[in-house]
Short mmCIF file of C-alpha atoms and ligand atoms in Angstrom, two decimals:
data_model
loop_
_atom_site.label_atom_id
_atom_site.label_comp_id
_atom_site.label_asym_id
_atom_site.label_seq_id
_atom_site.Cartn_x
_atom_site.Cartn_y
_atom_site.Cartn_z
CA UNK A 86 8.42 -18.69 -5.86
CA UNK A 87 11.59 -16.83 -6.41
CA UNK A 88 10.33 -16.16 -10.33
CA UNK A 89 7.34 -14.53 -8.24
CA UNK A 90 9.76 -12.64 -5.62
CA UNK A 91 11.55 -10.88 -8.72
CA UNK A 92 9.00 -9.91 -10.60
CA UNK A 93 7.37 -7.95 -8.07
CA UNK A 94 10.19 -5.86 -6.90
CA UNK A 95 10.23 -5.55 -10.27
CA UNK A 96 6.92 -4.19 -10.27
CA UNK A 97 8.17 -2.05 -7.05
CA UNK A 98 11.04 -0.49 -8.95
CA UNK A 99 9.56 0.74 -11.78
CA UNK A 100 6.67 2.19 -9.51
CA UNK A 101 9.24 4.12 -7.42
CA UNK A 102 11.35 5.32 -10.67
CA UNK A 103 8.25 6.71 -11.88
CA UNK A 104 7.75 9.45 -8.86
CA UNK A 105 10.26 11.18 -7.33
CA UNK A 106 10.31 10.71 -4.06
CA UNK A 107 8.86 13.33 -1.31
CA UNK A 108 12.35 14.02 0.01
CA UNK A 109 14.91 13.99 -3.31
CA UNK A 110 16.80 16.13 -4.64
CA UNK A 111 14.86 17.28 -7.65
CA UNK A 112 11.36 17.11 -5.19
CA UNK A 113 10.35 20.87 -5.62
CA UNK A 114 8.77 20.83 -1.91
CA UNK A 115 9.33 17.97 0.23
CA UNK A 116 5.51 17.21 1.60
CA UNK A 117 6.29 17.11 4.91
CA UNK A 118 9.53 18.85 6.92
CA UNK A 119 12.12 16.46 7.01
CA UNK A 120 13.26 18.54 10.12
CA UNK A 121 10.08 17.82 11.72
CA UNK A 122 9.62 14.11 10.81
CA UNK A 123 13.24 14.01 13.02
CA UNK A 124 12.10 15.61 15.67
CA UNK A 125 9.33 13.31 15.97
CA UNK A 126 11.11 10.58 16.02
CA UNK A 127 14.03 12.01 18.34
CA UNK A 128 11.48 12.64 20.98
CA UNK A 129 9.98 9.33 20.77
CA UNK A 130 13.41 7.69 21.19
CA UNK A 131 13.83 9.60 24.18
CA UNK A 132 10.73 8.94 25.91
CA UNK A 133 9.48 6.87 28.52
CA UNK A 134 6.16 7.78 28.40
CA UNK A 135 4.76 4.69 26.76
CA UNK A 136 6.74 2.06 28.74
CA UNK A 137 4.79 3.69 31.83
CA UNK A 138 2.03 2.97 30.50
CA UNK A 139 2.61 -0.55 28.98
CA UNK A 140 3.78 -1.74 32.73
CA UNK A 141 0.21 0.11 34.36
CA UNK A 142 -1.65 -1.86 32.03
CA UNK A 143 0.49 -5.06 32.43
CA UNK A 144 1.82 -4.72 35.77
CA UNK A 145 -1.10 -3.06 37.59
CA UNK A 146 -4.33 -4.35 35.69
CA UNK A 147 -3.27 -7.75 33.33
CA UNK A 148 -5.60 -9.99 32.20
CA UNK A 149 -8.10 -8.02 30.19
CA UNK A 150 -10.51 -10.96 28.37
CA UNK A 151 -13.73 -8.98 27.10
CA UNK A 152 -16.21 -9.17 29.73
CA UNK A 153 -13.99 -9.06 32.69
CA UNK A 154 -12.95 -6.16 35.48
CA UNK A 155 -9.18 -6.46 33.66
CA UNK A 156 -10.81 -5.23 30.51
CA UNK A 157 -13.05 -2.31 32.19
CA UNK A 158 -10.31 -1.21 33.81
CA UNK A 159 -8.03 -1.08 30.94
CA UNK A 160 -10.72 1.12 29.52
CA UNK A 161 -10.67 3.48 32.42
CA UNK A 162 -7.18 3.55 33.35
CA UNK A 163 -5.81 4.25 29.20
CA UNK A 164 -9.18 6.92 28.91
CA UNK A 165 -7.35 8.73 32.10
CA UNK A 166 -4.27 8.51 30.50
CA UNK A 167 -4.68 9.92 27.28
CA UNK A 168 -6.67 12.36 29.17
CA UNK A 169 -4.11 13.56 31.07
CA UNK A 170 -1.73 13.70 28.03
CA UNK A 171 -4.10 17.16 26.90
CA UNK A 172 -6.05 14.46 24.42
CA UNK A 173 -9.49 14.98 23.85
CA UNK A 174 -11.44 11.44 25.20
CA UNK A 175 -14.48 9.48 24.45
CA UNK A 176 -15.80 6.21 25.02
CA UNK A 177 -17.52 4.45 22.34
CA UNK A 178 -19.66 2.08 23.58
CA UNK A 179 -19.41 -1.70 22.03
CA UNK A 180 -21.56 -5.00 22.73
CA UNK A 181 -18.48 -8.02 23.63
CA UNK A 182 -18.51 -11.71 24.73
CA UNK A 183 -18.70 -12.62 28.22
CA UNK A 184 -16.44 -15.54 28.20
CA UNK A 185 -15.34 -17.43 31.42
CA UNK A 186 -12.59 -19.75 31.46
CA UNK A 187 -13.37 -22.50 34.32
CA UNK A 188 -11.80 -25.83 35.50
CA UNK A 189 -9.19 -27.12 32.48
CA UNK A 190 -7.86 -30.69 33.33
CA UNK A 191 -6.82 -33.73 31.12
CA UNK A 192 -5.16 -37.26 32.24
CA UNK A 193 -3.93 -40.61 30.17
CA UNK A 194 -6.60 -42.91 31.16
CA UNK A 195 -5.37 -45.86 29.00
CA UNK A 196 -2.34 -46.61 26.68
CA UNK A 197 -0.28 -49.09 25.76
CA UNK A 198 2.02 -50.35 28.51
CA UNK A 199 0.29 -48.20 30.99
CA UNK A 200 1.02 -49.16 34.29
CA UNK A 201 -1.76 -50.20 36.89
CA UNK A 202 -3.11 -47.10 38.91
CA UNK A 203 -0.52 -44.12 37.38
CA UNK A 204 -1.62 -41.10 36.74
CA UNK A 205 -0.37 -39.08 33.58
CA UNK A 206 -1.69 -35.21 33.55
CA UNK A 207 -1.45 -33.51 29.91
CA UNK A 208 -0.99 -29.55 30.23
CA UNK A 209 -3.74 -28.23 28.31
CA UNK A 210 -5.80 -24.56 27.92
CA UNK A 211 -9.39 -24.49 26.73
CA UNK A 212 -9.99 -22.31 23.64
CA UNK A 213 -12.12 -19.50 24.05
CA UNK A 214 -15.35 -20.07 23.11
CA UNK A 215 -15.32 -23.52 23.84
CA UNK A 216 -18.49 -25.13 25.55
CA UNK A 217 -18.14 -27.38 28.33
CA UNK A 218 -17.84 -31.39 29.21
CA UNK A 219 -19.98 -32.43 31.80
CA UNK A 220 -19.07 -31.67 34.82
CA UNK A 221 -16.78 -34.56 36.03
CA UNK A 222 -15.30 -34.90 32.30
CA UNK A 223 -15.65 -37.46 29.68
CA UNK A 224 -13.52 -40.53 28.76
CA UNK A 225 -12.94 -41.59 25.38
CA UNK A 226 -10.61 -43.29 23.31
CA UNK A 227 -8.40 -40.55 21.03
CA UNK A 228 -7.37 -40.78 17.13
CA UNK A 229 -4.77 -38.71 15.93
CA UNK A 230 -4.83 -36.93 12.80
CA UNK A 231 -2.30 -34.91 11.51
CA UNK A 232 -4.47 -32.58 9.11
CA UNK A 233 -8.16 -32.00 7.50
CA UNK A 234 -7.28 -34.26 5.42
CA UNK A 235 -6.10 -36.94 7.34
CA UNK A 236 -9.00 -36.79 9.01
CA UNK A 237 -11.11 -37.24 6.29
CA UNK A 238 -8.89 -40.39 5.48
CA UNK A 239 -10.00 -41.40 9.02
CA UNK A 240 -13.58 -40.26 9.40
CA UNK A 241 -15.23 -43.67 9.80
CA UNK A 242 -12.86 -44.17 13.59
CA UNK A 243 -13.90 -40.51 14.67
CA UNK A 244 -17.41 -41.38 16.45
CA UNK A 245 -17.17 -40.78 20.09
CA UNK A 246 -13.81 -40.61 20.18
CA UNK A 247 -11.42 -37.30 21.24
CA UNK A 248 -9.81 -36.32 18.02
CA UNK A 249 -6.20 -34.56 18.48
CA UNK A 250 -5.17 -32.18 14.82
CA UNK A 251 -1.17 -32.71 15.92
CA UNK A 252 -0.38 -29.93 13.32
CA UNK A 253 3.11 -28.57 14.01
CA UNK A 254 3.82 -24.71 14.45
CA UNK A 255 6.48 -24.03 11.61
CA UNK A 256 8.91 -22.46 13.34
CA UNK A 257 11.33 -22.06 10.43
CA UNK A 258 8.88 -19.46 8.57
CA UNK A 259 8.65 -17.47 11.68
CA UNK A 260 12.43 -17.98 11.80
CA UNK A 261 12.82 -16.65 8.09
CA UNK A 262 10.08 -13.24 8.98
CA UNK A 263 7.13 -15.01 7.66
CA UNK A 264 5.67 -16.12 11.72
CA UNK A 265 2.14 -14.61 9.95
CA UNK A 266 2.07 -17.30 7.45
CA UNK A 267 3.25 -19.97 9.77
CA UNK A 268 -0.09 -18.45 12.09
CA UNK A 269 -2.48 -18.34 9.29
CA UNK A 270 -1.57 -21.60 8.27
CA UNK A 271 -2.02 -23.57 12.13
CA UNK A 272 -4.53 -21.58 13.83
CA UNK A 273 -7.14 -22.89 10.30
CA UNK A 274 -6.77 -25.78 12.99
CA UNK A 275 -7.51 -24.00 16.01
CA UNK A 276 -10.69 -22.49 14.62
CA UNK A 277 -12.16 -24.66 12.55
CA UNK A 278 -11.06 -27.80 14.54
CA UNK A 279 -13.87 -28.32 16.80
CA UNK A 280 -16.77 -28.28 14.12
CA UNK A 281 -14.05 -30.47 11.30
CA UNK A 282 -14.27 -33.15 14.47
CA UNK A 283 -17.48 -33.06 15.55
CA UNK A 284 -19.15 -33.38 11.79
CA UNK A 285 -17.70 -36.74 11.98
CA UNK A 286 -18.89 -38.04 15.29
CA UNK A 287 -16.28 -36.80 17.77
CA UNK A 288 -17.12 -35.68 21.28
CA UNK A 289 -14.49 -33.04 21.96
CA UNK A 290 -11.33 -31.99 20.30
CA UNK A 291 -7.73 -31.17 21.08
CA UNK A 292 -5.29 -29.50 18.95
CA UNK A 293 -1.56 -28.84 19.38
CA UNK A 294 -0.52 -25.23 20.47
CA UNK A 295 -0.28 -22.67 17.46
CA UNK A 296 3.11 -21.47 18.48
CA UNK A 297 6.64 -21.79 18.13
CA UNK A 298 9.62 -22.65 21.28
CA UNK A 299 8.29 -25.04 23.07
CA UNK A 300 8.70 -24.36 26.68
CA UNK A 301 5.59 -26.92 27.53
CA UNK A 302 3.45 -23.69 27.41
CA UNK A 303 -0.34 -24.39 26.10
CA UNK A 304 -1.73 -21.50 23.60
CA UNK A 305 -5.35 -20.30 24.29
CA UNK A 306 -7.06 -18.76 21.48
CA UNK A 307 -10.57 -17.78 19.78
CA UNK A 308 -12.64 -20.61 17.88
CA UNK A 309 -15.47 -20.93 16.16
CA UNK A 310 -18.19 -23.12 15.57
CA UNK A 311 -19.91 -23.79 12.17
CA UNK A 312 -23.80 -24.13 11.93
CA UNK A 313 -23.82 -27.02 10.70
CA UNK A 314 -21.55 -29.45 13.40
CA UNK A 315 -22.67 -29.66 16.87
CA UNK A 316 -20.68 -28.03 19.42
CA UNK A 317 -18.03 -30.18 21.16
CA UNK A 318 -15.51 -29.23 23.69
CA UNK A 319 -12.67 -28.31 22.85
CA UNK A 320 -8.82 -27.48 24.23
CA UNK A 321 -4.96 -26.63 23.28
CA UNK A 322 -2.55 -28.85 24.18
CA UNK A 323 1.27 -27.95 24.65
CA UNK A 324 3.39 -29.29 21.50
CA UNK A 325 5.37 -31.32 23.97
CA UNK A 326 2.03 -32.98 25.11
CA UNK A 327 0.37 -33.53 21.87
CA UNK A 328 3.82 -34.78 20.27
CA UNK A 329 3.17 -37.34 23.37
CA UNK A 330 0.06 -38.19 22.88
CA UNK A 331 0.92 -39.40 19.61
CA UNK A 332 3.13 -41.19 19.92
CA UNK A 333 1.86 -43.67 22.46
CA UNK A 334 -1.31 -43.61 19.71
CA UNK A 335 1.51 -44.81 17.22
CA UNK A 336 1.82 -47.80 19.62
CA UNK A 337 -2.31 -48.54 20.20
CA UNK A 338 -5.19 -47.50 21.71
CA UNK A 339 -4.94 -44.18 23.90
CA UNK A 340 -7.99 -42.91 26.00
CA UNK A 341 -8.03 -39.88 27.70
CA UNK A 342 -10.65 -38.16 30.29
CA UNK A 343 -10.74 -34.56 29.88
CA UNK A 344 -12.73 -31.87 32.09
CA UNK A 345 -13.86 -28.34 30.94
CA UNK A 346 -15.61 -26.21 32.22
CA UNK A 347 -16.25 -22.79 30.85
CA UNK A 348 -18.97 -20.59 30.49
CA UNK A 349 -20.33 -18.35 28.44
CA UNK A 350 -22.37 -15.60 29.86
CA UNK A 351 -24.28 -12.96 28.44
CA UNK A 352 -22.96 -10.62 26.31
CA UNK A 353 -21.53 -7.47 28.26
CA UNK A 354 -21.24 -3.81 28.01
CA UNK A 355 -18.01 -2.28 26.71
CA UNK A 356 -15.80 0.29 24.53
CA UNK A 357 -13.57 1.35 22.56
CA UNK A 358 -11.00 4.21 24.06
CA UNK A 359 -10.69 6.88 21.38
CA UNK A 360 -8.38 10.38 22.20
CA UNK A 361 -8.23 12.80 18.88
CA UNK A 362 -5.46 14.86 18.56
CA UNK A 363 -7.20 17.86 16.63
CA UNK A 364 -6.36 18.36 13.43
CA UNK A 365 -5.72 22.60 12.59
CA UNK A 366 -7.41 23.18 9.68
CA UNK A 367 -9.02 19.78 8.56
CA UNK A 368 -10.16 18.40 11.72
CA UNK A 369 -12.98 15.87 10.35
CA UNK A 370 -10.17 14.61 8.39
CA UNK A 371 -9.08 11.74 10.50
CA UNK A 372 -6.38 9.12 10.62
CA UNK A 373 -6.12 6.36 12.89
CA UNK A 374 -3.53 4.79 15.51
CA UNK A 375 -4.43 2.24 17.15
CA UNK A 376 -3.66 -1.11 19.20
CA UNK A 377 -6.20 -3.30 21.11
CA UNK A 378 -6.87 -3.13 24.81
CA UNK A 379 -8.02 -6.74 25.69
CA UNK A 380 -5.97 -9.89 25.92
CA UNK A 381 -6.91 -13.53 26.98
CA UNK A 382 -7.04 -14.15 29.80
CA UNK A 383 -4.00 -16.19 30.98
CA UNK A 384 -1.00 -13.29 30.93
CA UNK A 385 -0.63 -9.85 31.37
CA UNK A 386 -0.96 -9.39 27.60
CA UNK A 387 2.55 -7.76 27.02
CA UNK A 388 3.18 -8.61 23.74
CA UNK A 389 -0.39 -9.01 22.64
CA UNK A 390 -1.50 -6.08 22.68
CA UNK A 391 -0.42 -4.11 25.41
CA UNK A 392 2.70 -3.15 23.39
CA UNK A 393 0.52 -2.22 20.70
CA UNK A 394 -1.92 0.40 22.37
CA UNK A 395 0.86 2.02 24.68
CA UNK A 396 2.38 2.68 21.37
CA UNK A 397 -0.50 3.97 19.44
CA UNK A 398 -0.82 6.07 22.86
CA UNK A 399 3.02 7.08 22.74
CA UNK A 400 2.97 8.39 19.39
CA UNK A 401 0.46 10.55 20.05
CA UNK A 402 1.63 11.66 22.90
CA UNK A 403 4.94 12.37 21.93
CA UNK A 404 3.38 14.77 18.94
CA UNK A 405 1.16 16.68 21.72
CA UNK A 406 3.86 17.24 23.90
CA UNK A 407 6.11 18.89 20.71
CA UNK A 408 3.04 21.24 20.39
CA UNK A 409 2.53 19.72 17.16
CA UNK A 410 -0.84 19.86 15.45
CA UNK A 411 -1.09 18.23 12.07
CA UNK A 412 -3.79 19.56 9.07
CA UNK A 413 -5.34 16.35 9.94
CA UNK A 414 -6.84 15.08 13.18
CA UNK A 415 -4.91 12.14 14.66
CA UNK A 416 -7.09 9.78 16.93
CA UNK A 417 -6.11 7.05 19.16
CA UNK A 418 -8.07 4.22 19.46
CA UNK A 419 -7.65 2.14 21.84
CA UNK A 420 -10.21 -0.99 20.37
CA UNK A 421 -11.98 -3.37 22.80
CA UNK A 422 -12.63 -7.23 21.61
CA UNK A 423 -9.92 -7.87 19.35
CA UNK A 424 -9.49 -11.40 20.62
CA UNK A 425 -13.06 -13.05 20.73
CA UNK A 426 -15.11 -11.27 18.77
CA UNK A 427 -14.21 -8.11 17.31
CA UNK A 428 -16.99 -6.20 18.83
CA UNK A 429 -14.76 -2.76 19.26
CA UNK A 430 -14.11 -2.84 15.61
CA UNK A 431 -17.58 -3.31 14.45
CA UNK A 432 -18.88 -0.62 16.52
CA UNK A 433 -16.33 1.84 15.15
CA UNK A 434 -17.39 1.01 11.70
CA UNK A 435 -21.03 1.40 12.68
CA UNK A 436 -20.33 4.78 13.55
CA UNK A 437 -17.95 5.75 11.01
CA UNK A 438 -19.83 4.15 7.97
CA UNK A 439 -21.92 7.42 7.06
CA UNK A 440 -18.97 9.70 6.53
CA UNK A 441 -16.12 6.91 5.42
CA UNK A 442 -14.53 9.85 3.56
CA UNK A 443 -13.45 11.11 6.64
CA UNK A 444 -11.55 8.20 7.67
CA UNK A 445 -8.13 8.63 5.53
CA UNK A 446 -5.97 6.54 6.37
CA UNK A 447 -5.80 3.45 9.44
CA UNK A 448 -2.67 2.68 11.60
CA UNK A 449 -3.14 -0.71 14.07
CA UNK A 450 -0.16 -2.22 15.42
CA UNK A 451 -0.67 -5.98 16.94
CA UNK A 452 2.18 -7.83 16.23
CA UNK A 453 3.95 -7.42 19.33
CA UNK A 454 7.12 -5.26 19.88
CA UNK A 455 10.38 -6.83 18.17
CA UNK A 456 12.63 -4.68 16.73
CA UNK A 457 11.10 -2.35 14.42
CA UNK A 458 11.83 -3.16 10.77
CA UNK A 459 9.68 -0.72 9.28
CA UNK A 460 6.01 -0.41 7.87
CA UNK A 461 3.81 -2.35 5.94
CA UNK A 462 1.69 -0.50 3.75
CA UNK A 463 -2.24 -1.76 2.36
CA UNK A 464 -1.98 1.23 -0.51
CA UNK A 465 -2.05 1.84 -4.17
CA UNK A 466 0.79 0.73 -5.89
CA UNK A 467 1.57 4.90 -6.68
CA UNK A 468 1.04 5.59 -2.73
CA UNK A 469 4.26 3.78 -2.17
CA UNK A 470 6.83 6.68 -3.36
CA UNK A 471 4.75 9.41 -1.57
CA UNK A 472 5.95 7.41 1.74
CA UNK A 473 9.74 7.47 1.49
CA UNK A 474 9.71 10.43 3.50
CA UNK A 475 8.88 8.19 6.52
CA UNK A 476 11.14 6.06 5.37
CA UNK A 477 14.13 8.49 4.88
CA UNK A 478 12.87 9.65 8.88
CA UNK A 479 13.50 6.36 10.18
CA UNK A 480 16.58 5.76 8.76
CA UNK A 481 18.48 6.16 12.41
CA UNK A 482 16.49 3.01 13.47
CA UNK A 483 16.97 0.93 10.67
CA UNK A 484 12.74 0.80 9.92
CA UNK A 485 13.44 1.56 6.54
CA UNK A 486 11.22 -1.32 4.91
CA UNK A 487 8.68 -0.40 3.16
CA UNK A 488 6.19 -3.13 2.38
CA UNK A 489 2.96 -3.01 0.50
CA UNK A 490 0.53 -5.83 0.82
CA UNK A 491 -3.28 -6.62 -0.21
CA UNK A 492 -5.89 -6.49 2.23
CA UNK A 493 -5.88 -6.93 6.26
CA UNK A 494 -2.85 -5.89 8.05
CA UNK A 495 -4.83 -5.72 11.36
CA UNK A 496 -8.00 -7.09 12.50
CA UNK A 497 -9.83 -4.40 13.92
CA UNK A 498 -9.14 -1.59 11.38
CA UNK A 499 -9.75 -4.78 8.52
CA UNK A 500 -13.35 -3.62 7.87
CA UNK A 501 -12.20 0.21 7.22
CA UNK A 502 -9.69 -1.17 4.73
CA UNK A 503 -12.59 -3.80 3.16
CA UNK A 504 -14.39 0.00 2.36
CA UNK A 505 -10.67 1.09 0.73
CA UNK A 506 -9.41 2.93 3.41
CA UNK A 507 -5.42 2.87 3.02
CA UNK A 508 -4.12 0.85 6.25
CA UNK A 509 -0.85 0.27 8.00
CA UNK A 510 1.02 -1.94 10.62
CA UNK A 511 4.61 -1.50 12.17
CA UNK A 512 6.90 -4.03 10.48
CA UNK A 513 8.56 -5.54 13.66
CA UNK A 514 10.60 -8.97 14.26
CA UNK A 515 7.86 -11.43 14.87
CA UNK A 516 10.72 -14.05 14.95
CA UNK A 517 9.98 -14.70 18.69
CA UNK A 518 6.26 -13.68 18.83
CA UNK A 519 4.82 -17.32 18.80
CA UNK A 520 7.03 -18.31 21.41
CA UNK A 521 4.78 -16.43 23.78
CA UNK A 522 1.47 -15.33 21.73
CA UNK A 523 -1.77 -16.24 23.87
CA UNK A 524 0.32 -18.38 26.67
CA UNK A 525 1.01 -17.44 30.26
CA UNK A 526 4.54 -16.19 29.50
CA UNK A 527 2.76 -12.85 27.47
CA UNK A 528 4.32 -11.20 30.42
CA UNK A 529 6.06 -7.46 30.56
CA UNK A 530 9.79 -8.65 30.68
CA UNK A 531 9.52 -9.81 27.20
CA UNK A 532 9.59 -6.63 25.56
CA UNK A 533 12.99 -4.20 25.54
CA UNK A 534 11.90 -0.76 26.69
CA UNK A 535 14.35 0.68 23.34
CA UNK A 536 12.10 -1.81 21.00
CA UNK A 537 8.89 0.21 22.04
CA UNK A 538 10.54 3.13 21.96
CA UNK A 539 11.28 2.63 17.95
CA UNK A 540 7.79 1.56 17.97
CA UNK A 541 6.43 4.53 19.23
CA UNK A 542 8.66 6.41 16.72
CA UNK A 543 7.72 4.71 13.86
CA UNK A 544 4.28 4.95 14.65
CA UNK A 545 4.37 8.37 15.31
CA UNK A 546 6.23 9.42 12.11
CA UNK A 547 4.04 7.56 10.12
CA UNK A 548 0.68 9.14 11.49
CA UNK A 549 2.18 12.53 11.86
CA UNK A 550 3.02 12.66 7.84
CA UNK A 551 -0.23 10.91 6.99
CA UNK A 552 -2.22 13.86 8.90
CA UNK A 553 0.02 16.49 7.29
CA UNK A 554 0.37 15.82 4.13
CA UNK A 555 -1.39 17.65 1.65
CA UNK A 556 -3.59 15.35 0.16
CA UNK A 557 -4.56 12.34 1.69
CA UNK A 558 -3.77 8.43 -0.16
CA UNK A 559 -5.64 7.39 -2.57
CA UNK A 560 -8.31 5.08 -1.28
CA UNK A 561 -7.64 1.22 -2.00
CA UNK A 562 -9.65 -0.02 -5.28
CA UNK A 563 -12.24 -2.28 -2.97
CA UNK A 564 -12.17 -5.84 -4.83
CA UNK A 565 -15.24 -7.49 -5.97
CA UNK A 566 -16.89 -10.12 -4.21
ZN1 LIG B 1991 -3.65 -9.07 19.28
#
């Protein structure tokens, strides 16, 4: 790992020796005013403008699950918004999900040393998406697994029981800035947990919560079923719970009767909130900044992705209200369906797939708003020492990290970047972002108004130069399938 780590800052260095950077010394013309890029960011740092709008949309409106009034009224009330801020509006329509939570309920029937007539409640959340149990719930005996794997191991005790993936959270990558990996690597469980179970025989699954700091909170979340598995019901239980739950299965046979009852509906009407900032002289030239607008359904959606959109929303707004106008237009999207379905981002791409030149370069920021560290970068390995500038602009801040990675680095601008469009994301502390991600607790008072105040800054830097410099990024070699 650490041969790996070396080698490519290797790679990194001799990249960035190669070009001088925008804003050196020997630079004959920086690309962009320094003096500008400060003022940008100044203004951000002084502005309120976005935390208003993060607590209307948390405070005022909340839950905003595809499909539901929270959602249509995020649309209106961030489309009034932006059009007060002098941005010009439009509403792109998009087909969602129509998902309805229900009744969510699960009790110890049976285990060993269970005492005659107690009742033992588990704290639980269905996963969206999830069909239902019958109406008064099923009882079945559980088997705990503690990976695919295991399962696999145990595949011939699966039929009709209730299996539970207890699959721990790993905290200490989150701890150390990898929380993405830690995600990527428990919510495989989340997903694909239901149809992994039911190809064997099960009748519903359970997994533990895909999170970190375990205040007994349950983590909702999308999941999918395969073709090829029937469809079983399927929940989240707390890490507390499902740490429980096995280990009175340690001890012998543990039943459980679980009751679920959501719905899904047919799919409903929606759309995407976009507000362009004309561009002066190239204004089909567009770049992108963007955050979602819905959120499950059990919180306000602070972290995920209200902080996101209000800051997309504050950059912009910050540049209109300088009187700046960049070469290149500058559009806020505000993107419906991020969470269930990704129906926002497809119907972008629908409409942008024609003219994909146009689209040069994609901003999305969904990883909540901890301190901003910097950006990460989905570019050409050359792009890298065209963005020191931004860099160099957010030095005040301390977001001077400049990170490139391969492929997605959010979901909804993922397929512009599959067609080689360069794409970004605010590098922010994601230390604490599990503790709350898709739980009840998503609620305003976890974010510091000075975090999303760097956010907006760093966001707004980074689209302003992207717009204004003279010559978009190269587009991303697309790899082959
Ligand atoms: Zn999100």
């Amino acid at each position: 790992m650490i041969v790996a780590r070396v080698s490519r800052c290797a790679v990194f260095l001799l990249a960035a020796l190669s070009t001088a950077p925008a804003w050196s010394a020997d630079a004959e013309q920086p690309a962009v005013d320094p003096v500008v890029l400060a003022k940008i960011r100044d203004a951000a740092l002084s502005s309120d403008w976005a935390w208003q709008r993060l607590s209307d949309l948390t405070d005022k409106i909340g839950p905003r699950l595809s499909g539901s009034p929270g959602a249509e009224a995020a649309v209106v009330q961030v489309a009034a918004a932006l059009q007060a801020a002098g941005l010009t509006v439009t509403l792109q329509p998009a087909k969602v999900p129509h998902w309805v939570r229900g009744e969510e309920q699960a009790e110890l029937v049976d285990y060993p040393g269970h005492p005659a007539g107690l009742t033992q409640h588990l704290h639980l959340t269905t996963l969206g998406g999830s069909v239902a149990t019958p109406k008064k719930g099923l009882t079945a005996p559980v088997l705990v697994v503690h990976s695919f794997d295991d399962l696999k191991a145990h595949a011939a005790e699966a039929k009709g029981r209730i299996v539970l993936f207890d699959n721990a959270f790993d905290q200490d990558l989150a701890d150390n800035g990898h929380a993405m990996s830690a995600y990527g690597q428990a919510v495989a469980y989340r997903v694909q947990g239901a149809s992994a179970a039911a190809r064997v025989g099960a009748v519903a699954s359970l997994i533990r919560s895909v999170g970190g700091a375990d205040f007994r909170l349950p983590h909702t979340g999308v999941m999918k079923y395969e073709d090829d598995a029937p469809k079983i019901p399927t929940a989240a239980l707390t890490a507390e719970d499902a740490m429980w739950v096995a280990r009175l299965a340690a001890q012998g046979p543990v039943s459980l009767h679980l009751t679920l009852t959501p719905q899904t509906l047919p799919d409903a009407d929606s759309h995407n909130v976009l507000a362009d900032l004309p561009g002066s002289d190239k204004p089909d030239e567009v770049v992108v900044v963007s955050g979602h607008l819905d959120s499950w359904d059990l919180a306000q959606g602070a972290i995920d992705d209200g902080a996101g959109i209000t800051a997309a929303m504050g950059a912009v707004q910050v540049l209109k209200s300088l009187g700046l106008q960049a070469h290149r237009t500058i559009r806020v999207v505000g993107w419906m369906n991020e969470e269930n379905g990704s129906g926002g981002s497809k119907a972008y791409f629908a409409a942008a797939k024609d003219k994909l030149a146009q689209q040069t370069a994609v901003i999305e920021s969904d990883s909540g708003a901890g301190k901003p560290l910097g950006v990460i970068a989905s570019v050409t390995l050359d792009s890298l020492a065209r963005l020191s500038a931004v860099s160099k602009a957010l030095q005040p801040i301390g977001a001077t990290a400049l990170e490139r990675r391969d492929g997605e680095v959010g979901a909804d601008i993922s397929p512009l970047q599959d067609a080689g469009v360069p794409g970004f994301a605010p590098m922010v502390d994601t230390r604490e972002y599990f503790y709350y991600h898709h739980t009840a607790a998503d609620t305003l008072d976890k974010i510091k108004p000075e975090n999303l105040r760097r956010q907006v800054a760093t966001m707004a830097v980074l689209a302003y130069y992207l717009a204004e410099m003279p010559e978009p990024l190269p587009r991303v070699p697309v790899k082959a399938e």
